[in-house]
């Protein structure tokens, strides 16, 4: 397994990470990452990124898993009702207390990353080590702004749902051998949202490349993602040991430049404004 440094931290993590959302996994010698924001009780302060909820959630988590610290505490999205400075101060306090080693975000926009950096730089507080984002052949939105800002501040991108809720495995698409009601996560929860008319041809191409490599479409999709410059670590799920082993084999697959180019071309998202306008004006700024 290959390892990389997570952002500006000294933390070394595997390029493929096990997501335990569906497992209820016990921890032993693992690096443990967890999140805070979602509701944990019925009270008005049992949700969000206010200081009381953050501190109480971490204390409860540490007792539940039997540890004195977590390696990475992530904000599970922003909270529009709480000043970001309050949230970041609470995270910094937890780091100073030794209960949290590193802090990160999930689903933060480029602008939100910029604001968080400005606050922590001014206060000399704990900075974001990572931003957990949705990125796959079915959704390349992070390439427009998030990846650039993350790179500027050495914020690692941790990728969730790299197979688009299982859709890129081919078991849900119209041209796969499985039926549209195949068992799996997406059959129960149609998330993350995808444009099937646009993604089905990508799945078809994954099948074609997988055949030549004696691999699975899922392994090819993961290999493409591992080869992207912005990717630090990819979070994979697994219902059983065999599925986990299959996903881990993606790190051994070497896509040819032509195969990568085919997948890049088919999955290229439309450019939002102002990027298509800037691209137009870049024509007279090319070094010759």
PDB file of C-alpha atoms in Angstrom:
ATOM      1  CA  UNK A   1       0.000   0.000   0.000  1.00  0.00           C
ATOM      2  CA  UNK A   2       1.258   3.480  -0.860  1.00  0.00           C
ATOM      3  CA  UNK A   3       1.219   6.213   1.786  1.00  0.00           C
ATOM      4  CA  UNK A   4       1.174  10.000   1.604  1.00  0.00           C
ATOM      5  CA  UNK A   5       1.485  12.913   4.014  1.00  0.00           C
ATOM      6  CA  UNK A   6      -1.883  14.413   4.896  1.00  0.00           C
ATOM      7  CA  UNK A   7      -1.699  18.098   4.011  1.00  0.00           C
ATOM      8  CA  UNK A   8       0.714  20.175   6.125  1.00  0.00           C
ATOM      9  CA  UNK A   9       0.648  17.635   8.948  1.00  0.00           C
ATOM     10  CA  UNK A  10       3.179  14.947   9.777  1.00  0.00           C
ATOM     11  CA  UNK A  11       0.441  12.329   9.536  1.00  0.00           C
ATOM     12  CA  UNK A  12       1.086   9.552   7.020  1.00  0.00           C
ATOM     13  CA  UNK A  13      -2.051   7.918   5.626  1.00  0.00           C
ATOM     14  CA  UNK A  14      -2.709   5.166   3.097  1.00  0.00           C
ATOM     15  CA  UNK A  15      -3.835   6.219  -0.379  1.00  0.00           C
ATOM     16  CA  UNK A  16      -6.911   4.026   0.113  1.00  0.00           C
ATOM     17  CA  UNK A  17      -8.832   4.487   3.359  1.00  0.00           C
ATOM     18  CA  UNK A  18     -11.605   2.319   4.801  1.00  0.00           C
ATOM     19  CA  UNK A  19     -14.865   4.163   5.360  1.00  0.00           C
ATOM     20  CA  UNK A  20     -16.663   2.534   8.293  1.00  0.00           C
ATOM     21  CA  UNK A  21     -20.030   4.280   7.944  1.00  0.00           C
ATOM     22  CA  UNK A  22     -21.773   0.987   7.185  1.00  0.00           C
ATOM     23  CA  UNK A  23     -19.634  -1.318   9.322  1.00  0.00           C
ATOM     24  CA  UNK A  24     -19.719  -0.240  12.953  1.00  0.00           C
ATOM     25  CA  UNK A  25     -16.042  -1.156  13.021  1.00  0.00           C
ATOM     26  CA  UNK A  26     -14.011  -1.521  16.236  1.00  0.00           C
ATOM     27  CA  UNK A  27     -10.602   0.276  16.166  1.00  0.00           C
ATOM     28  CA  UNK A  28      -7.282  -1.375  17.161  1.00  0.00           C
ATOM     29  CA  UNK A  29      -3.987  -0.054  15.606  1.00  0.00           C
ATOM     30  CA  UNK A  30      -5.714   2.230  13.080  1.00  0.00           C
ATOM     31  CA  UNK A  31      -5.587   5.974  12.602  1.00  0.00           C
ATOM     32  CA  UNK A  32      -9.064   7.115  13.596  1.00  0.00           C
ATOM     33  CA  UNK A  33     -10.890   9.938  11.859  1.00  0.00           C
ATOM     34  CA  UNK A  34     -14.345  11.051  12.920  1.00  0.00           C
ATOM     35  CA  UNK A  35     -16.723  13.962  12.347  1.00  0.00           C
ATOM     36  CA  UNK A  36     -18.807  16.443  14.273  1.00  0.00           C
ATOM     37  CA  UNK A  37     -21.889  18.432  13.301  1.00  0.00           C
ATOM     38  CA  UNK A  38     -24.806  16.044  12.899  1.00  0.00           C
ATOM     39  CA  UNK A  39     -27.527  15.709  15.510  1.00  0.00           C
ATOM     40  CA  UNK A  40     -26.744  13.544  18.549  1.00  0.00           C
ATOM     41  CA  UNK A  41     -29.826  14.293  20.681  1.00  0.00           C
ATOM     42  CA  UNK A  42     -33.170  16.086  20.760  1.00  0.00           C
ATOM     43  CA  UNK A  43     -31.956  19.316  22.373  1.00  0.00           C
ATOM     44  CA  UNK A  44     -31.463  22.598  20.475  1.00  0.00           C
ATOM     45  CA  UNK A  45     -27.689  22.443  21.047  1.00  0.00           C
ATOM     46  CA  UNK A  46     -27.317  18.776  20.149  1.00  0.00           C
ATOM     47  CA  UNK A  47     -26.479  19.625  16.549  1.00  0.00           C
ATOM     48  CA  UNK A  48     -24.216  21.968  14.619  1.00  0.00           C
ATOM     49  CA  UNK A  49     -20.771  23.437  15.118  1.00  0.00           C
ATOM     50  CA  UNK A  50     -21.272  25.496  18.249  1.00  0.00           C
ATOM     51  CA  UNK A  51     -18.647  25.088  20.971  1.00  0.00           C
ATOM     52  CA  UNK A  52     -20.811  23.033  23.401  1.00  0.00           C
ATOM     53  CA  UNK A  53     -21.801  20.469  20.773  1.00  0.00           C
ATOM     54  CA  UNK A  54     -18.245  20.059  19.489  1.00  0.00           C
ATOM     55  CA  UNK A  55     -16.717  19.524  22.934  1.00  0.00           C
ATOM     56  CA  UNK A  56     -19.494  17.221  24.126  1.00  0.00           C
ATOM     57  CA  UNK A  57     -19.398  15.129  20.945  1.00  0.00           C
ATOM     58  CA  UNK A  58     -15.643  14.587  21.166  1.00  0.00           C
ATOM     59  CA  UNK A  59     -15.801  13.601  24.827  1.00  0.00           C
ATOM     60  CA  UNK A  60     -18.587  11.125  24.089  1.00  0.00           C
ATOM     61  CA  UNK A  61     -16.736   9.663  21.106  1.00  0.00           C
ATOM     62  CA  UNK A  62     -13.536   9.150  23.088  1.00  0.00           C
ATOM     63  CA  UNK A  63     -15.407   7.268  25.799  1.00  0.00           C
ATOM     64  CA  UNK A  64     -17.229   5.139  23.255  1.00  0.00           C
ATOM     65  CA  UNK A  65     -14.106   4.032  21.367  1.00  0.00           C
ATOM     66  CA  UNK A  66     -11.907   3.785  24.457  1.00  0.00           C
ATOM     67  CA  UNK A  67      -9.207   6.194  23.341  1.00  0.00           C
ATOM     68  CA  UNK A  68      -7.719   9.358  24.761  1.00  0.00           C
ATOM     69  CA  UNK A  69      -7.563  11.080  21.358  1.00  0.00           C
ATOM     70  CA  UNK A  70      -8.706  10.960  17.740  1.00  0.00           C
ATOM     71  CA  UNK A  71      -6.187  11.419  14.953  1.00  0.00           C
ATOM     72  CA  UNK A  72      -8.383  13.567  12.716  1.00  0.00           C
ATOM     73  CA  UNK A  73     -11.526  15.480  13.706  1.00  0.00           C
ATOM     74  CA  UNK A  74     -13.512  16.780  10.739  1.00  0.00           C
ATOM     75  CA  UNK A  75     -16.321  19.298  10.487  1.00  0.00           C
ATOM     76  CA  UNK A  76     -19.166  17.491   8.747  1.00  0.00           C
ATOM     77  CA  UNK A  77     -20.031  20.509   6.541  1.00  0.00           C
ATOM     78  CA  UNK A  78     -20.287  24.167   7.557  1.00  0.00           C
ATOM     79  CA  UNK A  79     -22.869  25.562   9.986  1.00  0.00           C
ATOM     80  CA  UNK A  80     -24.638  28.710   8.796  1.00  0.00           C
ATOM     81  CA  UNK A  81     -25.848  29.532  12.329  1.00  0.00           C
ATOM     82  CA  UNK A  82     -22.464  29.529  14.085  1.00  0.00           C
ATOM     83  CA  UNK A  83     -19.575  31.973  13.495  1.00  0.00           C
ATOM     84  CA  UNK A  84     -16.710  30.073  11.905  1.00  0.00           C
ATOM     85  CA  UNK A  85     -14.284  31.698  14.347  1.00  0.00           C
ATOM     86  CA  UNK A  86     -16.116  30.066  17.292  1.00  0.00           C
ATOM     87  CA  UNK A  87     -15.930  26.674  15.639  1.00  0.00           C
ATOM     88  CA  UNK A  88     -12.245  26.979  14.841  1.00  0.00           C
ATOM     89  CA  UNK A  89     -11.411  28.142  18.372  1.00  0.00           C
ATOM     90  CA  UNK A  90     -13.111  25.040  19.799  1.00  0.00           C
ATOM     91  CA  UNK A  91     -11.077  22.836  17.457  1.00  0.00           C
ATOM     92  CA  UNK A  92      -7.866  24.595  18.454  1.00  0.00           C
ATOM     93  CA  UNK A  93      -8.658  24.068  22.139  1.00  0.00           C
ATOM     94  CA  UNK A  94      -9.137  20.337  21.554  1.00  0.00           C
ATOM     95  CA  UNK A  95      -5.789  20.133  19.763  1.00  0.00           C
ATOM     96  CA  UNK A  96      -4.047  21.994  22.603  1.00  0.00           C
ATOM     97  CA  UNK A  97      -5.665  19.622  25.121  1.00  0.00           C
ATOM     98  CA  UNK A  98      -4.308  16.624  23.209  1.00  0.00           C
ATOM     99  CA  UNK A  99      -7.740  15.143  22.568  1.00  0.00           C
ATOM    100  CA  UNK A 100      -7.444  15.764  18.822  1.00  0.00           C
ATOM    101  CA  UNK A 101      -4.266  15.458  16.762  1.00  0.00           C
ATOM    102  CA  UNK A 102      -5.363  17.164  13.548  1.00  0.00           C
ATOM    103  CA  UNK A 103      -8.485  18.927  12.267  1.00  0.00           C
ATOM    104  CA  UNK A 104     -10.159  18.993   8.888  1.00  0.00           C
ATOM    105  CA  UNK A 105     -13.338  19.874   7.049  1.00  0.00           C
ATOM    106  CA  UNK A 106     -15.866  18.074   4.901  1.00  0.00           C
ATOM    107  CA  UNK A 107     -17.746  19.534   1.946  1.00  0.00           C
ATOM    108  CA  UNK A 108     -16.205  22.999   2.371  1.00  0.00           C
ATOM    109  CA  UNK A 109     -16.284  25.269  -0.661  1.00  0.00           C
ATOM    110  CA  UNK A 110     -13.194  27.091  -1.890  1.00  0.00           C
ATOM    111  CA  UNK A 111     -14.435  30.325  -0.326  1.00  0.00           C
ATOM    112  CA  UNK A 112     -15.011  28.614   3.026  1.00  0.00           C
ATOM    113  CA  UNK A 113     -11.504  27.148   2.957  1.00  0.00           C
ATOM    114  CA  UNK A 114     -10.114  30.613   2.250  1.00  0.00           C
ATOM    115  CA  UNK A 115     -12.022  32.099   5.185  1.00  0.00           C
ATOM    116  CA  UNK A 116     -10.946  29.327   7.556  1.00  0.00           C
ATOM    117  CA  UNK A 117      -7.325  29.820   6.539  1.00  0.00           C
ATOM    118  CA  UNK A 118      -7.542  33.562   7.168  1.00  0.00           C
ATOM    119  CA  UNK A 119      -8.964  33.001  10.671  1.00  0.00           C
ATOM    120  CA  UNK A 120      -6.448  30.354  11.752  1.00  0.00           C
ATOM    121  CA  UNK A 121      -3.521  32.285  10.262  1.00  0.00           C
ATOM    122  CA  UNK A 122      -4.487  35.421  12.216  1.00  0.00           C
ATOM    123  CA  UNK A 123      -5.035  33.524  15.495  1.00  0.00           C
ATOM    124  CA  UNK A 124      -2.166  31.033  15.035  1.00  0.00           C
ATOM    125  CA  UNK A 125      -4.742  28.298  15.606  1.00  0.00           C
ATOM    126  CA  UNK A 126      -4.879  24.734  14.352  1.00  0.00           C
ATOM    127  CA  UNK A 127      -5.262  24.849  10.590  1.00  0.00           C
ATOM    128  CA  UNK A 128      -7.217  22.490   8.373  1.00  0.00           C
ATOM    129  CA  UNK A 129      -5.193  19.465   7.379  1.00  0.00           C
ATOM    130  CA  UNK A 130      -7.817  18.087   5.021  1.00  0.00           C
ATOM    131  CA  UNK A 131     -11.108  18.627   3.252  1.00  0.00           C
ATOM    132  CA  UNK A 132     -13.262  15.549   2.613  1.00  0.00           C
ATOM    133  CA  UNK A 133     -15.000  16.018  -0.731  1.00  0.00           C
ATOM    134  CA  UNK A 134     -17.056  14.172  -3.312  1.00  0.00           C
ATOM    135  CA  UNK A 135     -14.944  13.461  -6.392  1.00  0.00           C
ATOM    136  CA  UNK A 136     -15.329  10.777  -9.034  1.00  0.00           C
ATOM    137  CA  UNK A 137     -15.637  10.208 -12.767  1.00  0.00           C
ATOM    138  CA  UNK A 138     -19.313  11.078 -12.276  1.00  0.00           C
ATOM    139  CA  UNK A 139     -18.615  14.358 -10.452  1.00  0.00           C
ATOM    140  CA  UNK A 140     -15.501  16.451 -11.083  1.00  0.00           C
ATOM    141  CA  UNK A 141     -16.802  19.746  -9.651  1.00  0.00           C
ATOM    142  CA  UNK A 142     -13.917  20.022  -7.160  1.00  0.00           C
ATOM    143  CA  UNK A 143     -11.550  20.656 -10.061  1.00  0.00           C
ATOM    144  CA  UNK A 144     -13.021  24.119 -10.696  1.00  0.00           C
ATOM    145  CA  UNK A 145     -11.978  25.855  -7.445  1.00  0.00           C
ATOM    146  CA  UNK A 146     -11.697  23.574  -4.413  1.00  0.00           C
ATOM    147  CA  UNK A 147      -8.639  21.671  -5.643  1.00  0.00           C
ATOM    148  CA  UNK A 148      -6.745  24.879  -6.453  1.00  0.00           C
ATOM    149  CA  UNK A 149      -7.361  26.438  -3.025  1.00  0.00           C
ATOM    150  CA  UNK A 150      -6.572  23.164  -1.262  1.00  0.00           C
ATOM    151  CA  UNK A 151      -3.295  23.000  -3.144  1.00  0.00           C
ATOM    152  CA  UNK A 152      -2.454  26.594  -2.247  1.00  0.00           C
ATOM    153  CA  UNK A 153      -2.744  25.883   1.482  1.00  0.00           C
ATOM    154  CA  UNK A 154      -1.515  22.265   1.438  1.00  0.00           C
ATOM    155  CA  UNK A 155      -4.947  20.945   2.434  1.00  0.00           C
ATOM    156  CA  UNK A 156      -5.262  17.277   1.544  1.00  0.00           C
ATOM    157  CA  UNK A 157      -8.354  16.165  -0.348  1.00  0.00           C
ATOM    158  CA  UNK A 158      -9.922  13.015   1.088  1.00  0.00           C
ATOM    159  CA  UNK A 159     -12.385  11.570  -1.395  1.00  0.00           C
ATOM    160  CA  UNK A 160     -15.784  10.224  -0.341  1.00  0.00           C
ATOM    161  CA  UNK A 161     -18.067   8.136  -2.552  1.00  0.00           C
ATOM    162  CA  UNK A 162     -15.426   7.598  -5.266  1.00  0.00           C
ATOM    163  CA  UNK A 163     -17.766   5.178  -7.047  1.00  0.00           C
ATOM    164  CA  UNK A 164     -20.756   7.565  -6.921  1.00  0.00           C
ATOM    165  CA  UNK A 165     -22.681   5.440  -4.458  1.00  0.00           C
ATOM    166  CA  UNK A 166     -21.759   2.276  -6.360  1.00  0.00           C
ATOM    167  CA  UNK A 167     -22.980   3.525  -9.730  1.00  0.00           C
ATOM    168  CA  UNK A 168     -19.528   3.418 -11.331  1.00  0.00           C
ATOM    169  CA  UNK A 169     -19.265  -0.268 -10.463  1.00  0.00           C
ATOM    170  CA  UNK A 170     -21.764  -0.832 -13.268  1.00  0.00           C
ATOM    171  CA  UNK A 171     -24.415  -2.674 -11.300  1.00  0.00           C
ATOM    172  CA  UNK A 172     -27.027   0.086 -11.599  1.00  0.00           C
ATOM    173  CA  UNK A 173     -26.442   1.431 -15.097  1.00  0.00           C
ATOM    174  CA  UNK A 174     -28.570   0.541 -18.084  1.00  0.00           C
ATOM    175  CA  UNK A 175     -25.762  -1.263 -19.910  1.00  0.00           C
ATOM    176  CA  UNK A 176     -24.506  -3.394 -17.012  1.00  0.00           C
ATOM    177  CA  UNK A 177     -25.272  -7.055 -16.532  1.00  0.00           C
ATOM    178  CA  UNK A 178     -27.035  -6.424 -13.236  1.00  0.00           C
ATOM    179  CA  UNK A 179     -30.590  -5.116 -12.998  1.00  0.00           C
ATOM    180  CA  UNK A 180     -31.460  -1.551 -11.988  1.00  0.00           C
ATOM    181  CA  UNK A 181     -32.646  -2.906  -8.634  1.00  0.00           C
ATOM    182  CA  UNK A 182     -29.359  -4.625  -7.798  1.00  0.00           C
ATOM    183  CA  UNK A 183     -28.689  -4.888  -4.085  1.00  0.00           C
ATOM    184  CA  UNK A 184     -26.477  -2.182  -2.700  1.00  0.00           C
ATOM    185  CA  UNK A 185     -26.358   1.242  -1.160  1.00  0.00           C
ATOM    186  CA  UNK A 186     -27.769   3.147  -4.135  1.00  0.00           C
ATOM    187  CA  UNK A 187     -30.802   0.856  -4.351  1.00  0.00           C
ATOM    188  CA  UNK A 188     -31.816   2.140  -0.902  1.00  0.00           C
ATOM    189  CA  UNK A 189     -30.525   5.722  -1.141  1.00  0.00           C
ATOM    190  CA  UNK A 190     -30.147   7.457  -4.508  1.00  0.00           C
ATOM    191  CA  UNK A 191     -27.130   9.437  -3.353  1.00  0.00           C
ATOM    192  CA  UNK A 192     -24.984  11.171  -4.410  1.00  0.00           C
ATOM    193  CA  UNK A 193     -27.137  12.477  -7.279  1.00  0.00           C
ATOM    194  CA  UNK A 194     -25.922  11.744 -10.789  1.00  0.00           C
ATOM    195  CA  UNK A 195     -26.986  12.448 -14.370  1.00  0.00           C
ATOM    196  CA  UNK A 196     -27.501   8.914 -15.659  1.00  0.00           C
ATOM    197  CA  UNK A 197     -27.601   9.949 -19.307  1.00  0.00           C
ATOM    198  CA  UNK A 198     -24.135  11.449 -18.915  1.00  0.00           C
ATOM    199  CA  UNK A 199     -22.649   8.805 -16.615  1.00  0.00           C
ATOM    200  CA  UNK A 200     -23.875   5.620 -18.337  1.00  0.00           C
ATOM    201  CA  UNK A 201     -21.436   6.074 -21.268  1.00  0.00           C
ATOM    202  CA  UNK A 202     -18.625   6.493 -18.728  1.00  0.00           C
ATOM    203  CA  UNK A 203     -19.625   3.205 -17.082  1.00  0.00           C
ATOM    204  CA  UNK A 204     -19.639   1.560 -20.500  1.00  0.00           C
ATOM    205  CA  UNK A 205     -16.067   2.790 -21.061  1.00  0.00           C
ATOM    206  CA  UNK A 206     -15.046   1.510 -17.620  1.00  0.00           C
ATOM    207  CA  UNK A 207     -16.329  -1.936 -18.612  1.00  0.00           C
ATOM    208  CA  UNK A 208     -14.328  -1.836 -21.849  1.00  0.00           C
ATOM    209  CA  UNK A 209     -11.077  -0.817 -20.149  1.00  0.00           C
ATOM    210  CA  UNK A 210     -11.631  -3.286 -17.312  1.00  0.00           C
ATOM    211  CA  UNK A 211     -11.892  -6.133 -19.820  1.00  0.00           C
ATOM    212  CA  UNK A 212      -8.487  -5.358 -21.300  1.00  0.00           C
ATOM    213  CA  UNK A 213      -6.901  -5.104 -17.852  1.00  0.00           C
ATOM    214  CA  UNK A 214      -8.651  -8.166 -16.371  1.00  0.00           C
ATOM    215  CA  UNK A 215     -10.046  -5.872 -13.698  1.00  0.00           C
ATOM    216  CA  UNK A 216     -13.455  -4.620 -12.594  1.00  0.00           C
ATOM    217  CA  UNK A 217     -15.056  -1.300 -13.544  1.00  0.00           C
ATOM    218  CA  UNK A 218     -14.845  -0.246  -9.894  1.00  0.00           C
ATOM    219  CA  UNK A 219     -11.101  -0.919  -9.797  1.00  0.00           C
ATOM    220  CA  UNK A 220     -10.573   1.116 -12.954  1.00  0.00           C
ATOM    221  CA  UNK A 221     -12.629   4.017 -11.586  1.00  0.00           C
ATOM    222  CA  UNK A 222     -10.598   3.990  -8.357  1.00  0.00           C
ATOM    223  CA  UNK A 223      -7.309   3.759 -10.278  1.00  0.00           C
ATOM    224  CA  UNK A 224      -8.294   6.819 -12.330  1.00  0.00           C
ATOM    225  CA  UNK A 225      -9.018   8.749  -9.138  1.00  0.00           C
ATOM    226  CA  UNK A 226      -5.778   7.674  -7.431  1.00  0.00           C
ATOM    227  CA  UNK A 227      -3.910   9.053 -10.426  1.00  0.00           C
ATOM    228  CA  UNK A 228      -5.428  12.546 -10.159  1.00  0.00           C
ATOM    229  CA  UNK A 229      -3.029  15.198  -8.888  1.00  0.00           C
ATOM    230  CA  UNK A 230      -5.532  16.613  -6.378  1.00  0.00           C
ATOM    231  CA  UNK A 231      -6.239  13.264  -4.690  1.00  0.00           C
ATOM    232  CA  UNK A 232      -4.534  12.450  -1.384  1.00  0.00           C
ATOM    233  CA  UNK A 233      -6.543   9.478  -0.118  1.00  0.00           C
ATOM    234  CA  UNK A 234      -9.661   7.722  -1.371  1.00  0.00           C
ATOM    235  CA  UNK A 235     -12.256   6.449   1.100  1.00  0.00           C
ATOM    236  CA  UNK A 236     -13.674   3.106   0.039  1.00  0.00           C
ATOM    237  CA  UNK A 237     -16.482   1.122   1.599  1.00  0.00           C
ATOM    238  CA  UNK A 238     -16.807  -2.644   1.807  1.00  0.00           C
ATOM    239  CA  UNK A 239     -19.598  -5.005   2.791  1.00  0.00           C
ATOM    240  CA  UNK A 240     -17.180  -7.891   3.267  1.00  0.00           C
ATOM    241  CA  UNK A 241     -13.502  -8.837   3.162  1.00  0.00           C
ATOM    242  CA  UNK A 242     -13.581  -9.843  -0.505  1.00  0.00           C
ATOM    243  CA  UNK A 243     -14.981  -6.483  -1.571  1.00  0.00           C
ATOM    244  CA  UNK A 244     -12.309  -4.719   0.466  1.00  0.00           C
ATOM    245  CA  UNK A 245      -9.569  -6.787  -1.180  1.00  0.00           C
ATOM    246  CA  UNK A 246     -11.019  -5.999  -4.617  1.00  0.00           C
ATOM    247  CA  UNK A 247     -11.005  -2.272  -3.875  1.00  0.00           C
ATOM    248  CA  UNK A 248      -7.447  -2.358  -2.541  1.00  0.00           C
ATOM    249  CA  UNK A 249      -6.264  -3.966  -5.779  1.00  0.00           C
ATOM    250  CA  UNK A 250      -7.109  -0.715  -7.548  1.00  0.00           C
ATOM    251  CA  UNK A 251      -3.776   0.671  -6.327  1.00  0.00           C
ATOM    252  CA  UNK A 252      -2.000  -1.957  -8.434  1.00  0.00           C
ATOM    253  CA  UNK A 253      -3.721  -1.037 -11.705  1.00  0.00           C
ATOM    254  CA  UNK A 254      -1.669   1.069 -14.132  1.00  0.00           C
ATOM    255  CA  UNK A 255      -3.852   2.845 -16.666  1.00  0.00           C
ATOM    256  CA  UNK A 256      -2.178   3.739 -19.951  1.00  0.00           C
ATOM    257  CA  UNK A 257      -2.088   7.407 -21.053  1.00  0.00           C
ATOM    258  CA  UNK A 258      -4.644   6.553 -23.734  1.00  0.00           C
ATOM    259  CA  UNK A 259      -7.020   4.926 -21.234  1.00  0.00           C
ATOM    260  CA  UNK A 260      -6.730   7.924 -18.921  1.00  0.00           C
ATOM    261  CA  UNK A 261      -7.331  10.307 -21.801  1.00  0.00           C
ATOM    262  CA  UNK A 262     -10.472   8.416 -22.822  1.00  0.00           C
ATOM    263  CA  UNK A 263     -11.886   8.582 -19.304  1.00  0.00           C
ATOM    264  CA  UNK A 264     -10.855  12.239 -18.925  1.00  0.00           C
ATOM    265  CA  UNK A 265     -12.576  13.162 -22.168  1.00  0.00           C
ATOM    266  CA  UNK A 266     -15.813  11.305 -21.444  1.00  0.00           C
ATOM    267  CA  UNK A 267     -16.129  12.618 -17.890  1.00  0.00           C
ATOM    268  CA  UNK A 268     -15.099  16.231 -18.551  1.00  0.00           C
ATOM    269  CA  UNK A 269     -17.767  18.458 -16.951  1.00  0.00           C
ATOM    270  CA  UNK A 270     -19.004  21.647 -18.623  1.00  0.00           C
ATOM    271  CA  UNK A 271     -17.072  24.721 -17.522  1.00  0.00           C
ATOM    272  CA  UNK A 272     -19.101  27.116 -15.369  1.00  0.00           C
ATOM    273  CA  UNK A 273     -18.815  30.866 -15.726  1.00  0.00           C
ATOM    274  CA  UNK A 274     -16.362  32.653 -15.495  1.00  0.00           C
ATOM    275  CA  UNK A 275     -14.010  29.834 -16.500  1.00  0.00           C
ATOM    276  CA  UNK A 276     -15.242  29.430 -20.066  1.00  0.00           C
ATOM    277  CA  UNK A 277     -14.872  33.207 -20.535  1.00  0.00           C
ATOM    278  CA  UNK A 278     -11.381  33.196 -19.060  1.00  0.00           C
ATOM    279  CA  UNK A 279     -10.442  30.275 -21.300  1.00  0.00           C
ATOM    280  CA  UNK A 280     -11.582  32.343 -24.291  1.00  0.00           C
ATOM    281  CA  UNK A 281      -9.321  35.224 -23.316  1.00  0.00           C
ATOM    282  CA  UNK A 282      -6.386  32.906 -22.582  1.00  0.00           C
ATOM    283  CA  UNK A 283      -5.957  32.350 -26.309  1.00  0.00           C
ATOM    284  CA  UNK A 284      -3.765  35.432 -26.676  1.00  0.00           C
ATOM    285  CA  UNK A 285      -1.718  34.656 -23.539  1.00  0.00           C
ATOM    286  CA  UNK A 286      -0.097  31.419 -24.690  1.00  0.00           C
ATOM    287  CA  UNK A 287       3.685  31.340 -24.638  1.00  0.00           C
ATOM    288  CA  UNK A 288       5.009  30.658 -28.113  1.00  0.00           C
TER     289      UNK A 288
END
